[in-house]
Amino acid sequence: MHEIFSEPGRVQAILDFESALAVAQARTGVIPSGAAAIIARHASVDRFDLDMIRADAENAGNIAIPVVRELRRRVAGEDAAAADYVHWGATSQDAMDTGLVLQIRRGASSLGSDATQLCDSLFRLAERHAATPVLGRTWLQAAVPITFGLVVAGWLDGLERATDRLSRAAADASVVQLGGAAGSLSSLGEKGSAVTAALATELQLQVPAIPWHTQRDRITAMGASVAMLIAALAKMARDISLSMQTEIDELSEPVSPGRGTSSSMPHKHNPVACAVALAAGLRAPALVAVLFGAMPQEYQRGLGGWQAEWSTLPELFTIAADSMRHMSTAVGGLVVKAPRMRQNIEALQGLAMAEQATLALAPSLGRVLAHNVVEAASGKAVEQHRHLRDVLGADPEVTKHLSAAALDEAFALDASIKASERLVRRMLAERRAGV
Amino acid sequence: MHEIFSEPGRVQAILDFESALAVAQARTGVIPSGAAAIIARHASVDRFDLDMIRADAENAGNIAIPVVRELRRRVAGEDAAAADYVHWGATSQDAMDTGLVLQIRRGASSLGSDATQLCDSLFRLAERHAATPVLGRTWLQAAVPITFGLVVAGWLDGLERATDRLSRAAADASVVQLGGAAGSLSSLGEKGSAVTAALATELQLQVPAIPWHTQRDRITAMGASVAMLIAALAKMARDISLSMQTEIDELSEPVSPGRGTSSSMPHKHNPVACAVALAAGLRAPALVAVLFGAMPQEYQRGLGGWQAEWSTLPELFTIAADSMRHMSTAVGGLVVKAPRMRQNIEALQGLAMAEQATLALAPSLGRVLAHNVVEAASGKAVEQHRHLRDVLGADPEVTKHLSAAALDEAFALDASIKASERLVRRMLAERRAGV
Amino acid sequence: MHEIFSEPGRVQAILDFESALAVAQARTGVIPSGAAAIIARHASVDRFDLDMIRADAENAGNIAIPVVRELRRRVAGEDAAAADYVHWGATSQDAMDTGLVLQIRRGASSLGSDATQLCDSLFRLAERHAATPVLGRTWLQAAVPITFGLVVAGWLDGLERATDRLSRAAADASVVQLGGAAGSLSSLGEKGSAVTAALATELQLQVPAIPWHTQRDRITAMGASVAMLIAALAKMARDISLSMQTEIDELSEPVSPGRGTSSSMPHKHNPVACAVALAAGLRAPALVAVLFGAMPQEYQRGLGGWQAEWSTLPELFTIAADSMRHMSTAVGGLVVKAPRMRQNIEALQGLAMAEQATLALAPSLGRVLAHNVVEAASGKAVEQHRHLRDVLGADPEVTKHLSAAALDEAFALDASIKASERLVRRMLAERRAGV
Amino acid sequence: MHEIFSEPGRVQAILDFESALAVAQARTGVIPSGAAAIIARHASVDRFDLDMIRADAENAGNIAIPVVRELRRRVAGEDAAAADYVHWGATSQDAMDTGLVLQIRRGASSLGSDATQLCDSLFRLAERHAATPVLGRTWLQAAVPITFGLVVAGWLDGLERATDRLSRAAADASVVQLGGAAGSLSSLGEKGSAVTAALATELQLQVPAIPWHTQRDRITAMGASVAMLIAALAKMARDISLSMQTEIDELSEPVSPGRGTSSSMPHKHNPVACAVALAAGLRAPALVAVLFGAMPQEYQRGLGGWQAEWSTLPELFTIAADSMRHMSTAVGGLVVKAPRMRQNIEALQGLAMAEQATLALAPSLGRVLAHNVVEAASGKAVEQHRHLRDVLGADPEVTKHLSAAALDEAFALDASIKASERLVRRMLAERRAGV
């Protein structure tokens, strides 16, 4: 990702536009075929002096101007006439926007395929732990038992939708920009549409209804979908890092020498992957805000808004890739401590099973009375530090209806997490069936 | 919109959930039918004391808790047994999220239909002015002539996509939330899926793969699509307000007594609608950032993130509606000063037609030489404050190839904006054909 | 706070400006004294129809226009001539900005005094727990023991600076706005400066170097300082809510009926105050961003930027007050579970004391060798689930230099937290001395 | 700036901390003097392999860990014993935070001196144009005449306060960070305070009340003050770019070959400096929001929040420097077209002088009647496209009181801008007097 959105990456994408434009214009009879061939031959960043281009861009106002100038100079070295056909009828923003679209396509494809692989890991993890009990936690408080598979299914659900949004946004954004000086393509006379269509074919991009120099929604939507992916990863990192807390200790990022360890504090295991993903989760919203804030651009070419996009969208892709790489490592080698998960539930002295005890008593007492009986017993259990099962087992109103065995069953952890398992299995089956 | 997202609007949406839940649970045999009927009958905000509910919510941590308590109290007044079936098996977030989804659906539908109407206005405006010349402007500088129809087509293009995104996001977000205490629906035993399905049917919402208490992408995407609409309106407001500048004076918001006028400065006409839309355009990106930033929520129910959504999404809908109302007024009565647009082009002494002069000379001089000749003449025109046509008309190299009539034609404004007109007509034809 | 920044609060602040302006102008001989007296008498929001004003503001573009119109109408009812002196020489923004400054002063004073009280609570809490051992935690992992007093001292340190920033920002922002139509005060001829000075005296505000209609730094800085306060509260909420986790259980928000409890899950105690403060911490950064983003306003009066401030700064004050109220409750009744804090340290089997064991061995082994010996023993302790003291006690190289008693002393918790206690005592002493 | 905040710049700042720490610890008897000397000798980034450090930082979780490791390795090459005293008693965050503070000090000093120079340019510009008439503009509409000096005085006023805020924030942030593993400095036993004080002396920084690992207000306030500077520059850029519009044409960025010009559109002169400053103005608010959003960090060391700061504050400094450089160029060579400014006023047919005509009539007609007479005449002037002076000159009620000469004087532009000139002169005199 760093490479795609590096400075050479950006310049090459601009050159890819110039090359394809020349080819498209040759094909539609706008410029001579020979000129197009020469232009295409020189459109490679390898031979460009990026320091000079950066310096010139400072004065010119954008990077396409010196890139085009340099391309023209190089083409002229071979054929002076051909040089005049470089960037024919186009404006800088045509080159920069279409170049950006090419970078987006590469970046989204790379991110998307990493995301799909991570989804696969999560799928397997959810399956493996479909019935592994873990405390559900709300408001950072222990609530009722669910399964770790359900937790992972939630991550998977979020990440799949994010991946899907990403690919849809990338497809939507894969549109040629070609408008000339003020978006009317007047410089190409009657050939405007034909050149645009040929250029789109050449680059395998869509033809827009009209040029979109100051209609930036597709760029912003692309950034928003990348931020959505970052948020999905950050949610995962939130849960993993919380579950790695010393006192909870249910999960762990994979351990390896020099990774998140501390020589002076041997008990520590820092969630370094999660830190990267959470930091990305804090930065991405602001970067998206820049894109939205930059949208109301002036007239036919923006002043400030367009320029604000230049480093913002690449930054989003880059931190998404960093976050993805780290979280793929974290999930790929995730240590799941099922015994500890069970222990943390048991430490609640049966209170986490109050709901299930109510369901067991309901057929005989009626749902409402059952609820009241269990609620009272729960209060007593907390107050007296007793196990809820024991409090209920000492209540004649309960034992009248439930045998000790039935009561034990009500407190059986495996029974209580059936609902979670059912949800996970159904969701995974639907995924497998491609629903 | 203010009504939909007002406090009574929110409470009613929660009550709509409670009512539908009871009906769905009766239908699936989870609670008695009689209880459901009574619950449904009491689920109307009209009889609720909102001051009390607000005060209780402060302690309870959310508004659903006092709403449910009050509903239960009211139901109990009619039938004590039925009261216990209020909110059966659900958690507060189920009620609040599903309630929010219902508000979203109403809000998006209202916004969407206003947006569609505004698109229609823009369509007609673009059609009417498909061939009305106006200066294209880039970097806030006069560039080359285009048509006002092309400007409006750009607005329409952006607004249509925004409207489309809005309705897709609303459809995506139209999903039931029902997960119970920790998202596993364990309180409903084996009936969980059946109740969810019945509830979805009742409310005409989709069934999610699994509960989504801490997977907030659909909420955030909804907010992002509202912000996109706000940005599309702000872009329009940017152009209109700039075009209303005293020295440009090409457009005007409709004039009416007391609207944007100043008694002490009679020449002023303040773009009050644009100010609202531009202010919304400055605020919306930050509100979207809150939604993205709130996404990495803890475990099975967030602490802080979920709460940060509560006023943010409603605020987005509300400012979108304000902006829409103002811009609909502005566009509906927009004063288009075509003569002034033409005058502003003419004030450029033919320089805006340099490109077209080049095209006229190209067949005889070759494109490259033509370009150089016109460039030199343009420089001279600027320096000597002469009209470019006159400079060219005095150049023997030009007159050798172009008669005075041909030169006049090259400077004919109507010819120079053909490319713009062509783009507009094609786009509108595609729209009409429903492409 | 809600009252200060309510709609009546805003209108009254505008009327306070109008009244003071008339008095100042009477005092400087610009308008008749009698007129000023009448204007002042009518400048009370109680008699204004806010619905009508809101409706008119929609067309007028700001709320000051209908407020002034209505004030003029009321004054005219008593004395037609006096009515013409209402708002004499001023522009709407003068009234709105100065009005906002008055609201800011009230709001900041209220927030500041609440913050000072909370600082006092924190001071006492830090003092009481200066020597109460608790685990220091980094990366969400147990690190080494510190004291809970040090934790609280950190909160106090942050909150004090935030309070100080708030009062400085409020003092900086307490500046009159009076510039007339375009900021030159030309309408007051040579009396401009005199009127501004008299107005400042009347309202006890500062006189600016020049009018500041489009120099908004003081407003933005005010918002930033409120956001800083919100962040200081959110940091506290972060720590408290994490420490309330079931498995950590070292702190608790005060318990009272109906506050954060759950009838079906009796073991839960939701941190409702923390949720409010954390949600505010997620929202405030975006609101600050709106203020910064609105700063580059056009020419002598902004279009969009100024308007974007209108609801943003009040919102910041309002959520700050909500957060303050909740966190004052939380800290005021904070349950500190010192025994559990100690228990959580002990559960680490002496590893948390590794650093102190090193210090004990250093005099005899040298610091470097001591470090290596303890590091090796720590590794063994983790691996074999033994207490670090026992591993070291079984190592002849250790026992050669340290008696059992000396080793016990090295693992004495109270000794290990001396450094924390020292830091806290010194900081509190400096505070008490007013350093 | 790019250099200060580059990767080598960051590593060197960390090494500056390590070197100063060793010296301070030698001075306080914590480590041997010889070791300190060796450590200091090796603490230079020149010999470090940054690629390796970057790669290791990915696993370690922060860059200080590999930097310290490498420093230790180098020191060990000279003296194995000394190597153990590298980073003695410190934690990674101590090195990174103090290093950042050193970068901040350098960055703020550089920015501040550039800002001061720009203030000097603005001072001279305001002085030169104290009496140069220009249209005041509000709501993007022509309002009343002011002077260009007043416009510049506004820029100066904003920039001076921003510069002042910057230097105060930098002074506030110039605080040592030294807390060890969990902020209690326990590793240094009783020497903690002494070492901190010696370190502060060594680096010429302040001693904090207590370590501030998770109290980030000074970092955020620093970022906010940089953003304030960016906003002040963007405000200037807003006005300059608007005034460069073809139809207004009152100002121009300095013209030089290849700077903002277009070969195909010779009449264009793009405001490239303004574009940079406006883009910075769109990006900075979001970067500040990241800093605010990152503040509620966990316990004694943050997870995600701290990491989110790492690239954000440097980015703010970097774009501020870019914006400063461009706007210094723009202001330094600003082309001020005073005749065109006057022309734009005259194009308003006297309406801009309506206020002054009222003042002229007031002594004889009374202020109120004078206002009404001029208001009516203004309406007529607009309607009939006549000059307001002529309409008034044809009104017997006016000519009864004002001679033609008196009327001419009322419409004299130079008289009408006296108030502006007075404001500017007074402000500049105060500045010169150092008020």
PDB file of C-alpha atoms in Angstrom, chain B residues 9 76 83 114 177 193 230 275 300 311 313 353 367 372:
ATOM      1  CA  GLY B   9     -40.578  11.230  18.177  1.00  0.00           C
ATOM      2  CA  ALA B  76     -50.469  -2.777  34.862  1.00  0.00           C
ATOM      3  CA  ALA B  83     -47.449  -5.776  32.535  1.00  0.00           C
ATOM      4  CA  ASP B 114     -37.469  16.468  -1.069  1.00  0.00           C
ATOM      5  CA  GLN B 177     -32.293  -5.105  16.517  1.00  0.00           C
ATOM      6  CA  SER B 193     -35.239 -16.578  15.594  1.00  0.00           C
ATOM      7  CA  ILE B 230     -25.503  18.012   2.822  1.00  0.00           C
ATOM      8  CA  ALA B 275     -25.405  30.537   4.304  1.00  0.00           C
ATOM      9  CA  GLN B 300     -21.464  -6.699  23.608  1.00  0.00           C
ATOM     10  CA  SER B 311     -27.785  13.114  19.400  1.00  0.00           C
ATOM     11  CA  LEU B 313     -27.430  11.117  13.854  1.00  0.00           C
ATOM     12  CA  MET B 353     -12.012  32.116 -26.805  1.00  0.00           C
ATOM     13  CA  ARG B 367      -2.425  22.152 -34.290  1.00  0.00           C
ATOM     14  CA  ASN B 372       1.768  28.926 -30.648  1.00  0.00           C
TER      15      ASN B 372
END
